[in-house]
PDB file of C-alpha atoms in Angstrom:
ATOM      1  CA  MET A  26     -73.876  36.196 110.591  1.00 59.00           C
ATOM      2  CA  THR A  27     -71.009  34.279 109.263  1.00 62.00           C
ATOM      3  CA  ARG A  28     -68.175  33.836 111.909  1.00 64.00           C
ATOM      4  CA  VAL A  29     -64.744  33.935 110.460  1.00 60.00           C
ATOM      5  CA  GLU A  30     -62.571  30.851 111.370  1.00 56.00           C
ATOM      6  CA  PRO A  31     -59.284  32.020 112.872  1.00 56.00           C
ATOM      7  CA  VAL A  32     -56.695  31.115 110.454  1.00 53.00           C
ATOM      8  CA  PRO A  33     -53.731  29.198 111.656  1.00 56.00           C
ATOM      9  CA  ALA A  34     -50.535  30.197 110.466  1.00 87.00           C
ATOM     10  CA  SER A  35     -47.430  28.313 111.181  1.00 92.00           C
ATOM     11  CA  THR A  36     -43.580  28.742 109.846  1.00 93.00           C
ATOM     12  CA  LYS A  37     -40.870  26.259 110.589  1.00 96.00           C
ATOM     13  CA  VAL A  38     -37.410  27.173 110.285  1.00 96.00           C
ATOM     14  CA  GLU A  39     -34.237  24.667 110.299  1.00 97.00           C
ATOM     15  CA  VAL A  40     -31.480  25.945 112.295  1.00 97.00           C
ATOM     16  CA  TYR A  41     -27.977  24.902 111.551  1.00 95.00           C
ATOM     17  CA  ALA A  42     -25.999  27.865 110.520  1.00 96.00           C
ATOM     18  CA  ASP A  43     -25.878  31.495 111.367  1.00 93.00           C
ATOM     19  CA  VAL A  44     -27.850  32.748 108.466  1.00 96.00           C
ATOM     20  CA  ASP A  45     -30.855  30.731 109.834  1.00 97.00           C
ATOM     21  CA  ILE A  46     -30.814  33.001 112.861  1.00 97.00           C
ATOM     22  CA  VAL A  47     -31.762  36.050 110.631  1.00 97.00           C
ATOM     23  CA  ALA A  48     -34.067  34.005 108.615  1.00 97.00           C
ATOM     24  CA  ALA A  49     -35.648  32.625 111.633  1.00 97.00           C
ATOM     25  CA  ARG A  50     -36.089  36.047 113.262  1.00 97.00           C
ATOM     26  CA  MET A  51     -37.148  37.740 109.746  1.00 96.00           C
ATOM     27  CA  ARG A  52     -40.107  35.215 109.657  1.00 95.00           C
ATOM     28  CA  GLY A  53     -41.131  35.850 113.174  1.00 96.00           C
ATOM     29  CA  ARG A  54     -41.347  39.538 112.721  1.00 96.00           C
ATOM     30  CA  ARG A  55     -43.367  38.941 109.185  1.00 94.00           C
ATOM     31  CA  LEU A  56     -45.985  36.767 111.280  1.00 94.00           C
ATOM     32  CA  ALA A  57     -46.240  39.450 114.068  1.00 94.00           C
ATOM     33  CA  VAL A  58     -46.685  42.215 111.573  1.00 93.00           C
ATOM     34  CA  SER A  59     -49.266  39.946 109.628  1.00 91.00           C
ATOM     35  CA  LEU A  60     -51.346  39.666 113.047  1.00 91.00           C
ATOM     36  CA  GLY A  61     -51.420  43.563 113.442  1.00 92.00           C
ATOM     37  CA  PHE A  62     -48.486  43.507 116.169  1.00 94.00           C
ATOM     38  CA  PRO A  63     -47.240  46.935 116.950  1.00 96.00           C
ATOM     39  CA  SER A  64     -43.779  47.633 115.641  1.00 96.00           C
ATOM     40  CA  ALA A  65     -42.288  47.506 119.032  1.00 97.00           C
ATOM     41  CA  THR A  66     -43.931  44.350 120.077  1.00 97.00           C
ATOM     42  CA  ALA A  67     -42.974  42.615 116.439  1.00 97.00           C
ATOM     43  CA  THR A  68     -39.202  43.802 117.296  1.00 97.00           C
ATOM     44  CA  LEU A  69     -39.267  42.083 120.848  1.00 97.00           C
ATOM     45  CA  VAL A  70     -40.656  38.778 119.108  1.00 97.00           C
ATOM     46  CA  ALA A  71     -37.811  39.171 116.426  1.00 98.00           C
ATOM     47  CA  THR A  72     -35.064  39.560 118.960  1.00 97.00           C
ATOM     48  CA  ALA A  73     -36.316  36.928 121.176  1.00 97.00           C
ATOM     49  CA  ILE A  74     -36.527  34.544 118.440  1.00 97.00           C
ATOM     50  CA  SER A  75     -32.783  35.643 117.343  1.00 97.00           C
ATOM     51  CA  GLU A  76     -31.683  34.602 121.018  1.00 96.00           C
ATOM     52  CA  LEU A  77     -33.517  31.294 120.904  1.00 96.00           C
ATOM     53  CA  ALA A  78     -32.038  30.494 117.514  1.00 97.00           C
ATOM     54  CA  ARG A  79     -28.589  31.296 118.512  1.00 95.00           C
ATOM     55  CA  ASN A  80     -28.749  29.284 121.606  1.00 93.00           C
ATOM     56  CA  ILE A  81     -29.532  26.532 119.357  1.00 95.00           C
ATOM     57  CA  LEU A  82     -26.389  26.860 117.193  1.00 94.00           C
ATOM     58  CA  GLN A  83     -24.377  27.370 119.903  1.00 91.00           C
ATOM     59  CA  TYR A  84     -25.266  24.366 122.332  1.00 91.00           C
ATOM     60  CA  ALA A  85     -26.914  22.006 119.980  1.00 93.00           C
ATOM     61  CA  ARG A  86     -25.399  22.865 116.487  1.00 95.00           C
ATOM     62  CA  ARG A  87     -28.896  22.161 114.966  1.00 96.00           C
ATOM     63  CA  GLY A  88     -32.643  22.513 115.672  1.00 97.00           C
ATOM     64  CA  GLU A  89     -35.829  24.106 114.670  1.00 98.00           C
ATOM     65  CA  ILE A  90     -38.043  27.103 115.427  1.00 98.00           C
ATOM     66  CA  ILE A  91     -41.765  26.864 114.808  1.00 98.00           C
ATOM     67  CA  ILE A  92     -43.336  30.254 115.102  1.00 97.00           C
ATOM     68  CA  THR A  93     -47.421  29.791 115.142  1.00 96.00           C
ATOM     69  CA  ALA A  94     -49.813  32.768 115.084  1.00 94.00           C
ATOM     70  CA  ASN A  95     -52.890  32.346 117.112  1.00 91.00           C
ATOM     71  CA  GLU A  96     -55.426  34.290 115.752  1.00 84.00           C
ATOM     72  CA  ARG A  97     -58.180  35.207 117.992  1.00 79.00           C
ATOM     73  CA  ASP A  98     -60.540  38.344 117.752  1.00 69.00           C
ATOM     74  CA  ALA A  99     -59.684  40.361 120.341  1.00 72.00           C
ATOM     75  CA  ARG A 100     -56.454  38.745 121.830  1.00 84.00           C
ATOM     76  CA  SER A 101     -53.801  37.356 118.983  1.00 92.00           C
ATOM     77  CA  SER A 102     -50.665  36.059 120.153  1.00 95.00           C
ATOM     78  CA  LEU A 103     -47.527  34.630 118.738  1.00 96.00           C
ATOM     79  CA  THR A 104     -45.983  31.114 120.071  1.00 97.00           C
ATOM     80  CA  VAL A 105     -42.378  30.379 119.199  1.00 98.00           C
ATOM     81  CA  VAL A 106     -41.208  26.848 120.124  1.00 98.00           C
ATOM     82  CA  ALA A 107     -37.311  26.643 119.462  1.00 97.00           C
ATOM     83  CA  ARG A 108     -36.249  22.588 119.797  1.00 97.00           C
ATOM     84  CA  ASP A 109     -33.137  20.943 119.831  1.00 96.00           C
ATOM     85  CA  GLU A 110     -31.839  17.408 120.301  1.00 95.00           C
ATOM     86  CA  GLY A 111     -28.641  18.714 121.859  1.00 92.00           C
ATOM     87  CA  PRO A 112     -26.897  18.074 125.099  1.00 92.00           C
ATOM     88  CA  GLY A 113     -29.692  19.460 127.090  1.00 90.00           C
ATOM     89  CA  ILE A 114     -29.136  21.814 130.041  1.00 87.00           C
ATOM     90  CA  HIS A 115     -27.990  20.505 133.059  1.00 82.00           C
ATOM     91  CA  ASP A 116     -28.618  23.252 135.529  1.00 83.00           C
ATOM     92  CA  ILE A 117     -31.676  25.093 134.435  1.00 85.00           C
ATOM     93  CA  GLU A 118     -31.894  27.512 137.124  1.00 82.00           C
ATOM     94  CA  ARG A 119     -28.325  28.619 136.731  1.00 83.00           C
ATOM     95  CA  ALA A 120     -28.833  28.972 132.912  1.00 82.00           C
ATOM     96  CA  MET A 121     -31.705  31.206 133.594  1.00 84.00           C
ATOM     97  CA  SER A 122     -29.650  33.501 135.949  1.00 79.00           C
ATOM     98  CA  ASP A 123     -28.137  36.560 134.678  1.00 71.00           C
ATOM     99  CA  GLY A 124     -24.480  36.617 133.401  1.00 65.00           C
ATOM    100  CA  TYR A 125     -24.013  32.917 133.473  1.00 62.00           C
ATOM    101  CA  SER A 126     -22.993  31.449 130.167  1.00 63.00           C
ATOM    102  CA  THR A 127     -20.826  28.301 129.315  1.00 58.00           C
ATOM    103  CA  SER A 128     -20.207  29.859 126.134  1.00 54.00           C
ATOM    104  CA  GLY A 129     -18.039  32.410 127.568  1.00 47.00           C
ATOM    105  CA  ARG A 130     -20.326  35.332 126.234  1.00 54.00           C
ATOM    106  CA  LEU A 131     -22.773  37.769 127.677  1.00 50.00           C
ATOM    107  CA  GLY A 132     -24.794  35.073 129.208  1.00 55.00           C
ATOM    108  CA  LEU A 133     -27.788  37.253 128.609  1.00 63.00           C
ATOM    109  CA  GLY A 134     -29.556  34.891 126.249  1.00 80.00           C
ATOM    110  CA  LEU A 135     -32.258  33.143 128.097  1.00 88.00           C
ATOM    111  CA  PRO A 136     -32.886  35.445 130.972  1.00 90.00           C
ATOM    112  CA  GLY A 137     -33.051  38.175 128.294  1.00 90.00           C
ATOM    113  CA  VAL A 138     -35.591  36.193 126.368  1.00 94.00           C
ATOM    114  CA  ARG A 139     -37.584  35.649 129.454  1.00 93.00           C
ATOM    115  CA  ARG A 140     -37.798  39.198 130.046  1.00 93.00           C
ATOM    116  CA  LEU A 141     -38.848  39.934 126.273  1.00 93.00           C
ATOM    117  CA  VAL A 142     -41.966  37.520 126.445  1.00 96.00           C
ATOM    118  CA  ASP A 143     -45.288  37.004 128.342  1.00 95.00           C
ATOM    119  CA  ARG A 144     -44.770  33.557 128.490  1.00 96.00           C
ATOM    120  CA  PHE A 145     -41.688  31.441 128.867  1.00 96.00           C
ATOM    121  CA  GLU A 146     -41.301  27.578 129.499  1.00 96.00           C
ATOM    122  CA  ILE A 147     -38.261  25.471 129.232  1.00 94.00           C
ATOM    123  CA  GLU A 148     -37.831  21.854 129.182  1.00 94.00           C
ATOM    124  CA  SER A 149     -34.805  20.225 129.022  1.00 92.00           C
ATOM    125  CA  ARG A 150     -33.363  16.859 129.755  1.00 90.00           C
ATOM    126  CA  PRO A 151     -29.636  15.979 129.825  1.00 90.00           C
ATOM    127  CA  GLY A 152     -28.767  14.242 126.486  1.00 91.00           C
ATOM    128  CA  ALA A 153     -32.026  14.641 125.274  1.00 92.00           C
ATOM    129  CA  GLY A 154     -32.294  18.292 124.380  1.00 94.00           C
ATOM    130  CA  THR A 155     -34.122  21.270 125.140  1.00 94.00           C
ATOM    131  CA  THR A 156     -37.304  22.894 124.255  1.00 96.00           C
ATOM    132  CA  VAL A 157     -37.932  26.561 124.892  1.00 96.00           C
ATOM    133  CA  THR A 158     -41.780  27.733 124.104  1.00 97.00           C
ATOM    134  CA  ILE A 159     -42.465  31.432 124.618  1.00 97.00           C
ATOM    135  CA  GLN A 160     -45.913  33.508 123.672  1.00 97.00           C
ATOM    136  CA  VAL A 161     -46.192  37.201 123.233  1.00 96.00           C
ATOM    137  CA  TRP A 162     -49.615  38.768 123.089  1.00 95.00           C
ATOM    138  CA  LYS A 163     -50.550  41.374 120.625  1.00 91.00           C
ATOM    139  CA  ARG A 164     -50.419  44.478 122.746  1.00 77.00           C
TER     140      ARG A 164
ATOM    141  CA  MET B  13     -22.907  40.864 103.639  1.00 73.00           C
ATOM    142  CA  GLN B  14     -19.875  42.778 104.101  1.00 84.00           C
ATOM    143  CA  VAL B  15     -20.178  46.502 105.634  1.00 94.00           C
ATOM    144  CA  PRO B  16     -18.611  48.914 103.612  1.00 95.00           C
ATOM    145  CA  ILE B  17     -16.359  51.208 105.826  1.00 97.00           C
ATOM    146  CA  LEU B  18     -15.635  54.784 104.637  1.00 97.00           C
ATOM    147  CA  LYS B  19     -12.642  56.498 105.390  1.00 97.00           C
ATOM    148  CA  GLN B  20     -13.418  60.249 106.118  1.00 95.00           C
ATOM    149  CA  GLY B  21     -10.785  62.447 107.494  1.00 94.00           C
ATOM    150  CA  SER B  22      -9.363  60.987 110.758  1.00 96.00           C
ATOM    151  CA  ASN B  23     -12.426  58.864 111.235  1.00 97.00           C
ATOM    152  CA  LEU B  24     -14.003  55.597 110.018  1.00 98.00           C
ATOM    153  CA  ILE B  25     -17.333  55.437 109.025  1.00 98.00           C
ATOM    154  CA  ALA B  26     -19.137  51.873 108.782  1.00 98.00           C
ATOM    155  CA  THR B  27     -22.784  51.870 107.615  1.00 97.00           C
ATOM    156  CA  ILE B  28     -24.678  48.852 108.246  1.00 97.00           C
ATOM    157  CA  GLN B  29     -27.036  48.165 105.358  1.00 94.00           C
ATOM    158  CA  SER B  30     -28.913  45.182 106.100  1.00 94.00           C
ATOM    159  CA  ALA B  31     -29.472  42.368 108.652  1.00 94.00           C
ATOM    160  CA  LEU B  32     -26.158  40.585 109.591  1.00 95.00           C
ATOM    161  CA  THR B  33     -25.467  37.376 110.590  1.00 96.00           C
ATOM    162  CA  ASP B  34     -22.982  36.585 113.602  1.00 96.00           C
ATOM    163  CA  ALA B  35     -20.085  36.059 111.065  1.00 96.00           C
ATOM    164  CA  ASP B  36     -20.831  39.252 109.260  1.00 97.00           C
ATOM    165  CA  ILE B  37     -20.621  41.219 112.635  1.00 96.00           C
ATOM    166  CA  VAL B  38     -17.340  39.552 113.867  1.00 96.00           C
ATOM    167  CA  GLN B  39     -15.763  40.586 110.431  1.00 97.00           C
ATOM    168  CA  LEU B  40     -16.804  44.015 110.820  1.00 97.00           C
ATOM    169  CA  ARG B  41     -15.102  44.041 114.204  1.00 97.00           C
ATOM    170  CA  ASP B  42     -12.269  42.753 112.834  1.00 97.00           C
ATOM    171  CA  ALA B  43     -12.074  45.095 109.929  1.00 97.00           C
ATOM    172  CA  LEU B  44     -12.555  48.157 112.129  1.00 97.00           C
ATOM    173  CA  VAL B  45      -9.903  47.175 114.479  1.00 97.00           C
ATOM    174  CA  GLN B  46      -7.342  46.791 111.785  1.00 96.00           C
ATOM    175  CA  GLN B  47      -8.331  49.688 109.786  1.00 97.00           C
ATOM    176  CA  VAL B  48      -8.056  52.016 112.782  1.00 97.00           C
ATOM    177  CA  GLY B  49      -4.055  51.086 112.732  1.00 96.00           C
ATOM    178  CA  ARG B  50      -3.887  51.011 109.017  1.00 96.00           C
ATOM    179  CA  TYR B  51      -5.149  54.971 108.551  1.00 96.00           C
ATOM    180  CA  ARG B  52      -4.389  56.017 111.836  1.00 96.00           C
ATOM    181  CA  SER B  53      -7.871  56.636 112.432  1.00 96.00           C
ATOM    182  CA  GLN B  54      -8.987  58.875 115.463  1.00 96.00           C
ATOM    183  CA  GLY B  55     -12.629  57.945 115.447  1.00 97.00           C
ATOM    184  CA  VAL B  56     -14.881  55.066 114.383  1.00 98.00           C
ATOM    185  CA  ILE B  57     -18.637  55.659 113.656  1.00 98.00           C
ATOM    186  CA  ILE B  58     -20.862  52.478 113.496  1.00 98.00           C
ATOM    187  CA  ASP B  59     -24.225  53.499 111.876  1.00 98.00           C
ATOM    188  CA  VAL B  60     -26.886  50.849 112.797  1.00 98.00           C
ATOM    189  CA  THR B  61     -29.967  52.643 111.485  1.00 97.00           C
ATOM    190  CA  ALA B  62     -30.764  49.543 109.180  1.00 96.00           C
ATOM    191  CA  LEU B  63     -30.357  47.039 112.066  1.00 97.00           C
ATOM    192  CA  ASP B  64     -34.188  45.945 113.136  1.00 96.00           C
ATOM    193  CA  VAL B  65     -32.544  43.729 115.508  1.00 97.00           C
ATOM    194  CA  MET B  66     -29.951  44.056 118.074  1.00 96.00           C
ATOM    195  CA  ASP B  67     -29.602  40.967 120.363  1.00 95.00           C
ATOM    196  CA  SER B  68     -27.212  39.895 122.888  1.00 93.00           C
ATOM    197  CA  PHE B  69     -24.372  38.745 120.337  1.00 94.00           C
ATOM    198  CA  ALA B  70     -24.513  41.880 118.407  1.00 95.00           C
ATOM    199  CA  THR B  71     -24.683  44.147 121.326  1.00 95.00           C
ATOM    200  CA  GLY B  72     -21.539  42.143 122.958  1.00 93.00           C
ATOM    201  CA  THR B  73     -19.540  42.309 119.672  1.00 95.00           C
ATOM    202  CA  LEU B  74     -20.420  46.092 119.249  1.00 96.00           C
ATOM    203  CA  GLN B  75     -19.061  46.655 122.571  1.00 95.00           C
ATOM    204  CA  GLU B  76     -16.034  44.457 121.714  1.00 95.00           C
ATOM    205  CA  VAL B  77     -15.231  46.578 118.861  1.00 97.00           C
ATOM    206  CA  ALA B  78     -15.392  49.870 121.096  1.00 97.00           C
ATOM    207  CA  GLN B  79     -13.489  48.228 123.800  1.00 96.00           C
ATOM    208  CA  MET B  80     -10.628  47.136 121.158  1.00 96.00           C
ATOM    209  CA  VAL B  81     -10.642  50.387 119.081  1.00 97.00           C
ATOM    210  CA  ARG B  82     -10.121  52.240 122.287  1.00 96.00           C
ATOM    211  CA  LEU B  83      -7.246  50.118 123.191  1.00 96.00           C
ATOM    212  CA  ARG B  84      -5.898  51.139 119.510  1.00 94.00           C
ATOM    213  CA  GLY B  85      -6.140  54.511 120.509  1.00 94.00           C
ATOM    214  CA  ALA B  86      -9.224  55.799 118.943  1.00 96.00           C
ATOM    215  CA  ARG B  87     -12.973  55.985 120.163  1.00 96.00           C
ATOM    216  CA  THR B  88     -16.126  54.750 118.768  1.00 97.00           C
ATOM    217  CA  VAL B  89     -19.467  55.769 118.539  1.00 98.00           C
ATOM    218  CA  ILE B  90     -22.583  53.653 117.605  1.00 98.00           C
ATOM    219  CA  VAL B  91     -25.151  55.711 116.082  1.00 98.00           C
ATOM    220  CA  GLY B  92     -28.830  55.241 114.896  1.00 98.00           C
ATOM    221  CA  ILE B  93     -30.297  52.931 117.200  1.00 98.00           C
ATOM    222  CA  GLN B  94     -33.983  52.755 116.455  1.00 98.00           C
ATOM    223  CA  PRO B  95     -36.819  53.335 119.210  1.00 98.00           C
ATOM    224  CA  ASP B  96     -38.137  49.656 118.601  1.00 98.00           C
ATOM    225  CA  VAL B  97     -34.419  48.534 118.788  1.00 98.00           C
ATOM    226  CA  ALA B  98     -33.571  50.429 122.080  1.00 97.00           C
ATOM    227  CA  PHE B  99     -37.277  49.347 123.610  1.00 97.00           C
ATOM    228  CA  ALA B 100     -36.194  45.439 123.157  1.00 96.00           C
ATOM    229  CA  MET B 101     -32.589  45.961 124.323  1.00 96.00           C
ATOM    230  CA  VAL B 102     -33.579  47.837 127.443  1.00 95.00           C
ATOM    231  CA  HIS B 103     -36.360  44.756 127.788  1.00 93.00           C
ATOM    232  CA  MET B 104     -33.395  42.425 127.482  1.00 92.00           C
ATOM    233  CA  GLY B 105     -30.969  44.342 129.799  1.00 90.00           C
ATOM    234  CA  LEU B 106     -28.640  45.083 126.987  1.00 91.00           C
ATOM    235  CA  ALA B 107     -27.326  48.480 128.000  1.00 87.00           C
ATOM    236  CA  LEU B 108     -24.034  48.548 125.718  1.00 92.00           C
ATOM    237  CA  GLU B 109     -22.347  49.963 128.997  1.00 88.00           C
ATOM    238  CA  GLY B 110     -19.112  51.805 127.958  1.00 90.00           C
ATOM    239  CA  VAL B 111     -20.215  52.759 124.789  1.00 96.00           C
ATOM    240  CA  ALA B 112     -20.784  56.192 123.257  1.00 97.00           C
ATOM    241  CA  THR B 113     -23.748  56.388 121.396  1.00 97.00           C
ATOM    242  CA  SER B 114     -25.426  59.295 119.207  1.00 97.00           C
ATOM    243  CA  LEU B 115     -28.791  60.051 117.573  1.00 98.00           C
ATOM    244  CA  ASP B 116     -27.339  59.937 113.971  1.00 97.00           C
ATOM    245  CA  LEU B 117     -24.267  60.180 111.911  1.00 97.00           C
ATOM    246  CA  GLU B 118     -24.203  64.047 112.255  1.00 97.00           C
ATOM    247  CA  GLU B 119     -24.553  63.820 115.965  1.00 97.00           C
ATOM    248  CA  GLY B 120     -21.737  61.068 116.098  1.00 97.00           C
ATOM    249  CA  LEU B 121     -19.416  63.271 114.100  1.00 96.00           C
ATOM    250  CA  GLU B 122     -19.890  65.855 116.192  1.00 96.00           C
ATOM    251  CA  TYR B 123     -19.396  63.689 119.044  1.00 96.00           C
ATOM    252  CA  LEU B 124     -15.856  62.689 117.615  1.00 96.00           C
ATOM    253  CA  LYS B 125     -15.005  66.299 116.977  1.00 93.00           C
ATOM    254  CA  GLN B 126     -15.104  67.380 120.526  1.00 86.00           C
ATOM    255  CA  THR B 127     -11.296  67.335 121.343  1.00 61.00           C
ATOM    256  CA  ASP B 128     -11.699  67.817 124.950  1.00 48.00           C
ATOM    257  CA  ARG B 129     -12.529  64.101 125.719  1.00 54.00           C
ATOM    258  CA  PRO B 130      -9.562  61.881 126.084  1.00 55.00           C
ATOM    259  CA  ALA B 131      -9.185  58.682 124.200  1.00 53.00           C
ATOM    260  CA  ASP B 132     -10.699  56.509 127.108  1.00 53.00           C
ATOM    261  CA  ALA B 133     -13.656  58.923 127.872  1.00 49.00           C
ATOM    262  CA  ARG B 134     -16.639  56.409 128.728  1.00 48.00           C
TER     263      ARG B 134
END
């Protein structure tokens, strides 16, 4: 019996204008759908990517989003890495709390994303940038 | 991508036809708030059926539209939020509080027709 090797699919979107937010989330949805994600889960992925891309634009002005499909027989997942070399987050705990925003808007971005996904990791060093990694399993 | 705004009787109807950038949404907000005055509109309907994502920016800006339009003396109703979009919004904690919603355009028009609701009804 031949085993079908998992096909690694990865796509990178440079984020430096607000059209890139739309482009990034569309790519994410497409990849999620190609993995057979239910449409509700694909929408969660697209929404999370939208927030991450906007965060890049708002706080770091530019960065990149890398979306990777991890195809495994039974359990596929999608990983999204949002990376920038912006000012970094000084107080991560505070940035992750609802209603807190240094941009003067809703402040639901990052904590909202955390609620949307199965895995959420954030790494940030003041002056060196921020990397957020999220993972969503096919349900 | 500009959102067409249709004047129908005493209402304005904005039908979103494709994914919008943040700038597009802000432009829509400002156009609606202006046109409420220009056409002396009583109601505003924003049809989001075609939107496949409503994130914190879109939600926040639509909330601003509703509040600004209310301050201009008219009412706003958002129609056509898709099931998957509603699911994601609830998970994010985006409740669109204080904003009227209806299933579709027809229901939205019906909502605006109800004259027993004062302009500041929530």
